[in-house]
XYZ file of C-alpha atoms in Angstrom:
576
model
C 0.000 0.000 0.000
C 1.448 3.440 -0.915
C 2.721 5.454 2.004
C 4.043 8.974 2.407
C 7.845 9.197 2.462
C 8.398 12.540 4.188
C 12.121 12.051 4.656
C 14.884 14.634 4.648
C 15.998 14.036 1.061
C 12.539 14.570 -0.371
C 11.985 17.655 1.775
C 15.299 19.218 0.735
C 14.582 18.598 -2.956
C 11.064 20.012 -2.629
C 12.212 23.141 -0.750
C 15.173 23.877 -3.004
C 13.378 23.152 -6.257
C 10.187 24.903 -5.215
C 11.977 28.047 -4.090
C 14.175 28.323 -7.198
C 11.121 27.734 -9.411
C 9.043 30.421 -7.699
C 11.995 32.794 -7.544
C 12.604 32.269 -11.253
C 9.081 33.392 -12.104
C 9.729 36.861 -10.670
C 13.518 36.952 -10.871
C 13.678 39.795 -13.390
C 11.201 41.828 -11.368
C 13.103 41.361 -8.111
C 16.639 41.788 -9.433
C 16.278 44.297 -12.267
C 13.283 46.350 -11.114
C 13.579 46.249 -7.320
C 17.391 45.692 -7.338
C 17.215 42.985 -4.654
C 20.152 40.574 -4.576
C 19.507 36.872 -4.915
C 21.771 36.305 -1.904
C 19.475 38.295 0.385
C 16.334 36.622 -0.958
C 17.907 33.168 -0.613
C 19.087 33.916 2.924
C 15.529 34.867 3.914
C 14.246 31.657 2.326
C 16.815 29.655 4.299
C 15.630 31.257 7.526
C 12.016 30.402 6.666
C 12.906 26.771 5.954
C 15.244 26.483 8.978
C 14.472 24.936 12.393
C 13.885 28.480 13.679
C 10.728 28.763 11.538
C 9.111 26.064 9.375
C 11.627 23.376 10.417
C 11.767 21.891 6.914
C 15.554 22.016 6.590
C 17.284 20.283 9.523
C 21.061 20.699 9.224
C 21.777 19.143 12.606
C 19.988 15.944 11.602
C 21.972 15.779 8.367
C 25.169 16.014 10.450
C 23.908 13.368 12.937
C 23.855 16.025 15.674
C 27.650 16.328 15.508
C 28.840 19.946 15.417
C 32.174 19.053 13.814
C 30.427 17.220 10.985
C 28.110 20.190 10.424
C 31.115 22.525 10.354
C 32.830 20.266 7.825
C 29.760 20.233 5.567
C 29.565 24.032 5.622
C 33.317 24.345 4.994
C 33.260 22.021 1.976
C 30.148 23.653 0.558
C 31.828 27.055 0.829
C 34.999 25.709 -0.809
C 33.020 24.353 -3.737
C 31.109 27.588 -4.315
C 34.212 29.768 -3.974
C 36.252 27.530 -6.285
C 33.704 27.759 -9.077
C 33.100 31.469 -8.471
C 36.747 32.535 -8.636
C 37.384 30.462 -11.767
C 34.451 32.204 -13.443
C 35.772 35.538 -12.139
C 39.147 34.826 -13.716
C 37.602 33.670 -16.991
C 35.462 36.782 -17.457
C 38.442 39.151 -17.192
C 40.014 40.400 -20.444
C 43.231 39.060 -21.899
C 46.317 39.341 -19.670
C 44.383 41.407 -17.155
C 46.607 40.552 -14.179
C 49.637 41.706 -16.148
C 48.186 44.927 -17.506
C 46.452 46.038 -14.305
C 48.970 44.814 -11.741
C 49.506 48.273 -10.210
C 45.855 48.795 -9.292
C 45.553 45.243 -8.005
C 48.752 45.580 -5.989
C 47.326 48.577 -4.159
C 44.015 46.874 -3.407
C 45.567 43.546 -2.412
C 48.533 45.006 -0.504
C 47.878 48.174 1.494
C 44.133 47.808 0.939
C 43.824 44.366 2.525
C 46.326 45.188 5.273
C 44.408 48.272 6.403
C 41.082 46.422 6.207
C 42.564 43.689 8.400
C 43.979 46.076 10.986
C 40.895 48.326 11.188
C 38.542 45.380 11.603
C 40.802 43.817 14.221
C 40.992 47.068 16.203
C 37.197 47.351 16.233
C 36.877 43.745 17.411
C 39.526 44.310 20.066
C 37.685 47.401 21.313
C 34.167 45.922 21.424
C 34.657 42.241 22.285
C 35.449 41.719 25.970
C 38.297 39.561 27.287
C 40.138 39.198 23.985
C 43.804 39.841 23.172
C 44.857 41.837 20.152
C 46.489 38.835 18.475
C 43.214 36.956 18.851
C 41.363 39.944 17.384
C 43.744 39.796 14.418
C 42.662 36.196 13.770
C 38.976 37.140 13.856
C 39.530 40.203 11.678
C 41.395 38.167 9.066
C 38.302 36.036 8.435
C 36.294 39.035 7.174
C 39.129 40.836 5.371
C 38.585 39.396 1.856
C 35.722 40.760 -0.185
C 33.282 38.179 -1.448
C 32.997 37.292 -5.168
C 29.494 35.864 -4.685
C 27.985 39.033 -3.205
C 30.026 41.208 -5.561
C 27.941 39.879 -8.449
C 25.060 42.134 -7.411
C 27.111 45.266 -8.171
C 28.978 44.099 -11.286
C 26.126 42.352 -13.123
C 22.632 43.388 -14.109
C 20.887 46.564 -15.185
C 22.076 48.674 -12.268
C 25.732 47.819 -12.907
C 25.381 48.432 -16.661
C 23.876 51.885 -16.051
C 25.848 53.036 -13.015
C 29.240 51.271 -12.949
C 31.841 51.816 -15.703
C 33.098 48.630 -17.318
C 36.681 49.140 -16.187
C 35.528 49.629 -12.613
C 33.468 46.435 -12.795
C 36.525 44.512 -13.967
C 38.773 45.704 -11.142
C 36.092 44.819 -8.577
C 35.816 41.309 -10.037
C 39.591 40.877 -10.107
C 40.040 42.075 -6.534
C 37.224 39.950 -5.113
C 38.601 36.867 -6.860
C 42.227 37.365 -5.880
C 41.868 38.449 -2.259
C 39.913 35.320 -1.302
C 42.996 33.194 -1.793
C 45.292 35.830 -0.306
C 43.455 35.785 3.022
C 45.645 32.910 4.265
C 48.698 35.039 5.249
C 46.542 37.448 7.279
C 44.802 34.571 9.041
C 47.674 32.222 9.809
C 50.122 34.787 11.199
C 48.027 35.332 14.371
C 47.035 31.661 14.483
C 50.652 30.507 14.512
C 51.492 33.090 17.184
C 48.592 31.832 19.339
C 49.727 28.244 18.818
C 53.325 28.917 19.884
C 52.774 31.363 22.760
C 49.995 29.946 24.929
C 49.847 27.470 27.778
C 51.609 24.209 26.985
C 53.397 25.628 23.919
C 57.083 26.202 23.211
C 56.731 30.004 23.722
C 58.872 30.623 20.668
C 57.784 33.420 18.324
C 60.544 32.425 15.898
C 58.865 29.083 15.255
C 55.598 30.896 14.551
C 57.241 33.264 12.035
C 59.088 30.368 10.421
C 55.915 28.366 10.015
C 54.182 31.435 8.581
C 56.834 31.993 5.908
C 57.447 28.337 5.130
C 54.007 26.794 5.278
C 51.769 29.760 4.471
C 53.769 31.706 1.913
C 55.801 28.841 0.476
C 53.563 25.794 0.513
C 50.177 27.499 0.442
C 50.516 30.692 -1.616
C 53.417 30.087 -4.017
C 52.519 26.467 -4.696
C 48.918 27.368 -5.479
C 50.023 30.139 -7.881
C 52.413 27.853 -9.755
C 50.001 24.929 -9.818
C 47.024 27.072 -10.874
C 48.996 28.722 -13.685
C 50.271 25.355 -14.945
C 46.844 23.701 -14.896
C 45.191 26.709 -16.543
C 47.758 26.854 -19.344
C 47.656 23.098 -20.010
C 43.845 23.149 -20.011
C 43.850 26.045 -22.514
C 46.229 24.283 -24.873
C 44.336 20.994 -24.677
C 41.026 22.702 -25.391
C 42.553 24.536 -28.367
C 43.909 21.241 -29.698
C 40.588 19.433 -29.287
C 38.528 22.274 -30.754
C 40.723 22.606 -33.849
C 40.218 18.897 -34.601
C 36.496 19.035 -33.793
C 36.842 16.540 -30.960
C 34.830 18.532 -28.406
C 31.094 19.199 -28.596
C 29.355 22.418 -27.595
C 28.102 21.181 -24.216
C 31.526 19.982 -23.080
C 33.104 23.197 -24.325
C 30.768 25.336 -22.238
C 31.191 23.301 -19.057
C 34.992 23.206 -19.314
C 35.633 26.058 -16.840
C 33.297 24.506 -14.255
C 34.986 21.106 -14.434
C 38.381 22.800 -14.247
C 37.318 24.412 -10.967
C 36.201 21.067 -9.546
C 39.514 19.468 -10.536
C 41.532 22.210 -8.845
C 39.455 22.164 -5.659
C 39.916 18.402 -5.401
C 43.623 18.185 -6.188
C 44.685 21.189 -4.136
C 42.505 19.991 -1.280
C 44.328 16.661 -1.279
C 47.734 18.314 -0.892
C 46.419 20.839 1.637
C 47.262 24.000 -0.279
C 45.262 27.101 -1.269
C 42.667 25.813 -3.733
C 40.834 29.165 -3.957
C 43.866 31.130 -5.144
C 44.799 28.308 -7.515
C 41.325 28.471 -9.068
C 41.576 32.216 -9.663
C 45.045 31.989 -11.206
C 43.948 29.056 -13.374
C 40.921 30.990 -14.606
C 43.105 33.937 -15.664
C 45.685 31.706 -17.339
C 43.001 29.661 -19.051
C 41.678 32.765 -20.840
C 45.017 34.542 -21.175
C 44.529 34.849 -24.947
C 40.849 35.872 -24.521
C 39.738 33.021 -26.778
C 37.500 31.142 -24.346
C 35.963 34.320 -22.896
C 34.946 35.608 -26.319
C 33.618 32.217 -27.394
C 31.363 31.961 -24.341
C 30.456 35.637 -23.904
C 26.893 35.240 -25.232
C 26.250 31.902 -23.568
C 24.128 31.634 -20.437
C 25.350 28.300 -19.074
C 28.026 29.673 -16.740
C 25.754 32.423 -15.289
C 23.097 29.756 -14.745
C 25.458 27.562 -12.711
C 26.585 30.679 -10.890
C 22.994 31.511 -9.940
C 22.198 27.972 -8.761
C 25.270 27.888 -6.512
C 24.547 31.342 -5.079
C 20.962 30.502 -4.239
C 21.827 27.112 -2.755
C 24.664 28.281 -0.534
C 22.740 31.189 0.965
C 19.715 29.005 1.643
C 22.118 26.736 3.542
C 23.604 29.713 5.387
C 20.149 30.860 6.426
C 19.452 27.400 7.821
C 22.766 26.848 9.696
C 23.381 30.384 10.972
C 23.417 30.466 14.797
C 20.671 33.071 15.059
C 19.824 32.443 18.703
C 23.444 32.729 19.799
C 23.580 36.353 18.718
C 21.646 37.314 21.863
C 22.118 34.275 24.139
C 25.909 33.854 24.034
C 28.241 34.457 26.978
C 31.075 36.177 25.105
C 29.666 39.327 23.491
C 26.281 40.931 24.210
C 23.997 42.065 21.424
C 24.399 45.734 22.339
C 28.073 45.346 21.408
C 27.455 43.235 18.317
C 25.219 45.775 16.598
C 27.687 48.712 16.826
C 30.462 46.344 15.758
C 28.576 45.391 12.601
C 27.837 49.001 11.708
C 31.361 50.268 12.382
C 33.020 47.439 10.464
C 30.956 48.147 7.351
C 31.667 51.888 7.599
C 35.351 51.873 8.572
C 36.759 48.574 7.316
C 37.073 49.513 3.643
C 35.760 52.957 2.586
C 38.553 55.092 4.165
C 41.461 53.196 2.607
C 39.857 52.967 -0.845
C 39.049 56.673 -0.765
C 42.629 57.462 0.261
C 44.095 55.406 -2.621
C 41.569 56.183 -5.347
C 43.741 58.761 -7.116
C 46.353 56.057 -7.687
C 43.801 53.593 -9.119
C 42.932 54.825 -12.599
C 39.694 52.800 -12.765
C 38.276 54.962 -9.962
C 37.802 58.299 -11.688
C 35.638 60.188 -9.188
C 35.278 60.564 -5.451
C 31.731 59.236 -5.727
C 33.067 56.058 -7.321
C 35.686 55.741 -4.583
C 32.994 55.868 -1.910
C 30.919 53.354 -3.835
C 33.771 50.875 -4.312
C 34.794 51.351 -0.708
C 31.360 50.653 0.680
C 30.611 47.670 -1.546
C 33.258 45.348 -0.192
C 30.833 42.633 0.943
C 31.500 39.960 3.559
C 30.035 36.619 2.552
C 30.995 33.083 1.565
C 34.734 33.701 1.865
C 34.299 34.802 5.498
C 32.410 31.598 6.326
C 35.145 29.612 4.593
C 37.883 31.226 6.696
C 35.733 30.920 9.825
C 35.687 27.151 9.612
C 39.352 27.027 8.612
C 40.038 28.886 11.872
C 37.820 26.622 13.969
C 39.470 23.519 12.502
C 42.982 24.850 13.176
C 42.213 25.844 16.782
C 40.534 22.532 17.529
C 43.373 20.407 16.160
C 46.535 22.447 16.793
C 46.001 24.674 19.836
C 45.655 21.885 22.407
C 46.853 20.668 25.776
C 46.866 16.914 26.350
C 44.807 16.400 23.211
C 42.055 18.857 24.202
C 41.641 22.453 22.971
C 43.102 25.051 25.313
C 40.745 27.282 27.250
C 41.815 30.388 25.308
C 41.263 28.499 22.050
C 37.743 27.505 23.113
C 36.893 31.109 23.959
C 38.372 32.331 20.675
C 36.372 29.733 18.739
C 33.153 30.980 20.285
C 34.022 34.632 19.623
C 35.044 33.950 16.024
C 31.886 31.990 15.281
C 29.505 34.642 16.608
C 31.337 37.710 15.278
C 31.971 36.363 11.767
C 28.442 35.028 11.325
C 26.978 38.320 12.560
C 29.139 40.390 10.206
C 28.178 38.172 7.273
C 24.481 38.611 8.046
C 24.933 42.383 8.394
C 26.741 42.560 5.055
C 24.172 40.450 3.193
C 21.276 42.527 4.527
C 22.824 46.000 4.267
C 24.560 45.517 0.930
C 21.487 43.727 -0.395
C 19.194 46.617 0.526
C 21.475 49.584 -0.189
C 20.732 49.831 -3.913
C 16.930 49.452 -3.667
C 16.797 51.864 -0.721
C 18.904 54.430 -2.570
C 16.667 54.062 -5.621
C 13.607 54.481 -3.436
C 15.143 57.545 -1.803
C 15.608 59.127 -5.226
C 12.220 58.018 -6.561
C 10.050 59.139 -3.648
C 10.876 62.890 -3.700
C 10.555 62.968 -7.486
C 7.193 61.188 -7.360
C 5.874 63.583 -4.706
C 7.093 66.563 -6.731
C 5.420 65.274 -9.907
C 2.199 64.556 -8.022
C 2.098 68.075 -6.573
C 2.832 69.620 -9.984
C 0.140 67.521 -11.667
C -2.432 68.497 -9.043
C -1.797 72.184 -9.682
C -1.919 71.907 -13.451
C -5.085 71.424 -15.481
C -5.245 67.827 -16.647
C -7.919 65.365 -17.811
C -9.584 63.070 -15.355
C -7.660 59.981 -14.296
C -8.086 56.600 -15.919
C -11.674 56.021 -17.064
C -13.634 54.277 -19.792
C -15.950 56.358 -21.947
C -18.560 55.230 -24.438
C -20.347 58.590 -24.685
C -20.119 60.076 -28.227
C -19.787 63.551 -26.745
C -16.762 62.395 -24.744
C -15.315 60.840 -27.865
C -15.765 64.083 -29.797
C -14.027 66.037 -27.035
C -11.098 63.639 -27.044
C -10.983 63.809 -30.865
C -10.686 67.570 -30.685
C -7.792 67.285 -28.282
C -6.111 64.747 -30.540
C -6.452 67.076 -33.513
C -4.635 69.804 -31.628
C -1.911 67.423 -30.449
C -1.464 65.944 -33.932
C -1.499 69.372 -35.595
C -4.235 68.254 -37.953
C -6.201 71.528 -38.194
C -9.901 72.314 -37.816
C -10.976 70.614 -41.059
C -9.827 67.184 -39.946
C -12.654 64.658 -39.908
C -14.357 64.304 -36.578
C -14.158 60.570 -36.968
C -10.378 60.510 -36.605
C -10.571 57.374 -34.473
C -11.354 54.006 -36.144
C -14.318 51.955 -35.051
C -12.532 50.148 -32.288
C -11.382 50.475 -28.688
C -8.233 52.507 -28.106
C -6.198 53.500 -25.100
C -5.067 57.134 -25.308
C -2.698 57.944 -22.480
C -4.720 57.183 -19.349
C -8.096 57.426 -21.169
C -9.810 54.513 -22.928
C -12.641 55.270 -25.357
C -14.822 53.244 -27.626
C -15.759 54.911 -30.908
C -18.259 52.283 -32.005
C -21.465 53.938 -33.218
C -23.483 51.112 -31.701
C -22.237 51.883 -28.220
C -24.778 52.784 -25.621
C -24.494 55.955 -23.585
C -22.597 55.413 -20.372
C -24.184 56.436 -17.118
C -22.771 56.091 -13.642
C -25.572 53.801 -12.547
C -25.427 51.647 -15.651
C -23.763 48.302 -15.030
C -22.164 46.911 -18.168
C -19.648 44.227 -18.956
C -16.109 45.617 -18.982
C -14.514 46.273 -22.326
C -11.727 43.899 -23.419
C -8.730 46.174 -22.918
C -5.892 43.694 -23.260
C -5.895 43.941 -27.058
C -6.482 47.676 -27.219
C -3.482 49.296 -28.952
C -1.979 52.535 -27.738
C -2.194 55.617 -29.922
C 0.262 58.435 -29.452
C 0.438 61.787 -31.183
C 3.298 60.468 -33.331
C 1.169 57.567 -34.531
C -1.618 59.967 -35.561
C 0.782 62.361 -37.284
C 2.420 59.529 -39.190
C -0.957 58.114 -40.240
C -2.248 61.447 -41.537
C 0.972 62.159 -43.417
C 0.709 58.810 -45.182
C -2.571 59.893 -46.836
C -1.300 63.161 -48.333
C 2.138 64.429 -47.363
C 1.431 67.857 -48.829
C -1.615 68.656 -46.729
C -2.010 68.914 -42.979
C -5.820 68.717 -43.263
C -6.015 65.272 -44.801
C -8.777 62.949 -43.655
C -7.801 59.639 -42.065
C -9.117 56.472 -43.652
C -11.214 54.932 -40.897
C -12.303 51.810 -42.711
C -9.567 49.783 -40.976
C -7.956 50.225 -37.546
C -4.457 51.635 -37.444
C -2.003 48.715 -37.510
C 0.724 49.140 -34.925
C 3.945 47.175 -34.787
C 3.617 43.905 -32.921
C 6.491 42.540 -30.845
C 7.400 38.887 -30.526
C 7.530 37.365 -27.049
C 10.894 38.119 -25.517
C 12.697 38.369 -22.192
C 12.633 41.820 -20.600
C 16.411 42.190 -20.540
C 16.917 41.704 -24.286
C 18.534 44.744 -25.831
C 17.233 44.504 -29.406
C 13.777 42.882 -29.478
C 12.808 41.347 -32.815
C 10.163 43.205 -34.793
C 7.408 41.509 -36.727
C 7.503 41.923 -40.478
């Protein structure tokens, strides 16, 4: 006998598929009209599905109620998303971009990241109780890199095309892709110092500095750069060779960058090096000659995978975020967390970008400097470094096989602070553009409404079937079209037309309309719109030499019909 199988797998598939389906139906409206980021919408959906609300997604059950397993799942999910994202970021940059724009990138990745790290750490040190400055440096390093996932909302879409110059978009993409992998040196310097200076350690700073240079810079950073460049170049040459001999089909060609990211994440993960930086370098090397980027510029497969990963990861974040711990923890009260989130977003990045903007040629104006400085989002990369930190403290900062007391406290502080800053960034950066648009739209709308109320204007939207009303509207149309007093009174065909906000019916068989008369509504969906240009063009077609030519009313005016198209198409096809 059939039975209901309401298990976790079916629920996850139903929630994820149902949300993405419903979101897709209004995706253009939400993203291009209301300027809402898909990360914010997905985060809200994750909260709704989480145990804190509907209890449909149950991360703790998936991890068998083991916190370490849940942390590992979140870490690997973040690694996968970041690996694919930074490869796509590298692929979409122009030919030899890292070589041609190395000065601007050096400023953003050198002094820029260093100041962001120090400012954030100072704020954490000032507002989090019972924490040392070295420990604050470890927490601040987690949120130093800008996030390539959240950066998509300001470098893609209608708002970016209208408001952000192309060169500025490219430098934002390059910085967000590169600094994710370069977060390791900022993170592991304080971690090694904590490991070698606490209770039960060797109390030797020299060993910490040696490990930082040898393991972090040598094995992690340099190895990932060399390996990523080699894999990217070999992959480019192999794809050229296969494409010239017609060995590769279109589907495999389009998915090549995605599979390259998966290969790099897996191989670099096995050797324990920096897979994120390797992915970014490989993406740049892979499209060094611009061939693959130009071949896939008009294809939508890579943006589609990008969207699916973004939506999925932020739904997961909404479900696993420790919401209750923000106000029930024992390490930092909520009245300290809120000012910390605000101050980090205001002081972490804008001052240093504004100070350097004259040396970065892509930033041409002070307004652009403030914009680039503010939109340095904290997202998936911060969660990635959070769980890297927790794993290191749990396994390496120990006494007799158990984590030290200072390491346990630091783990709790890092978890709460980083998660809270990520949530603040997703919400504030996700709402900044729509709120700014609303702030510009509201005063203009009020001003137009006041001006319209003072001016003489026809009544608002109404339907008229009264011949006298039709004659009055005809007279107004004659004046607007410049037709002259001898123009036929029957300028409108025998049909239903929408003129501005007024809809009339010029059918002689129409009955007089009265306010108390209840009639079936007119079918307005097929009523074409007539403008003054349409009327002028139609009259000129009859006799170009006379302005008093009568309009042939035997047939309705035929307006151009558009084929069904997506709203973001630039050149819609016109019917013959």
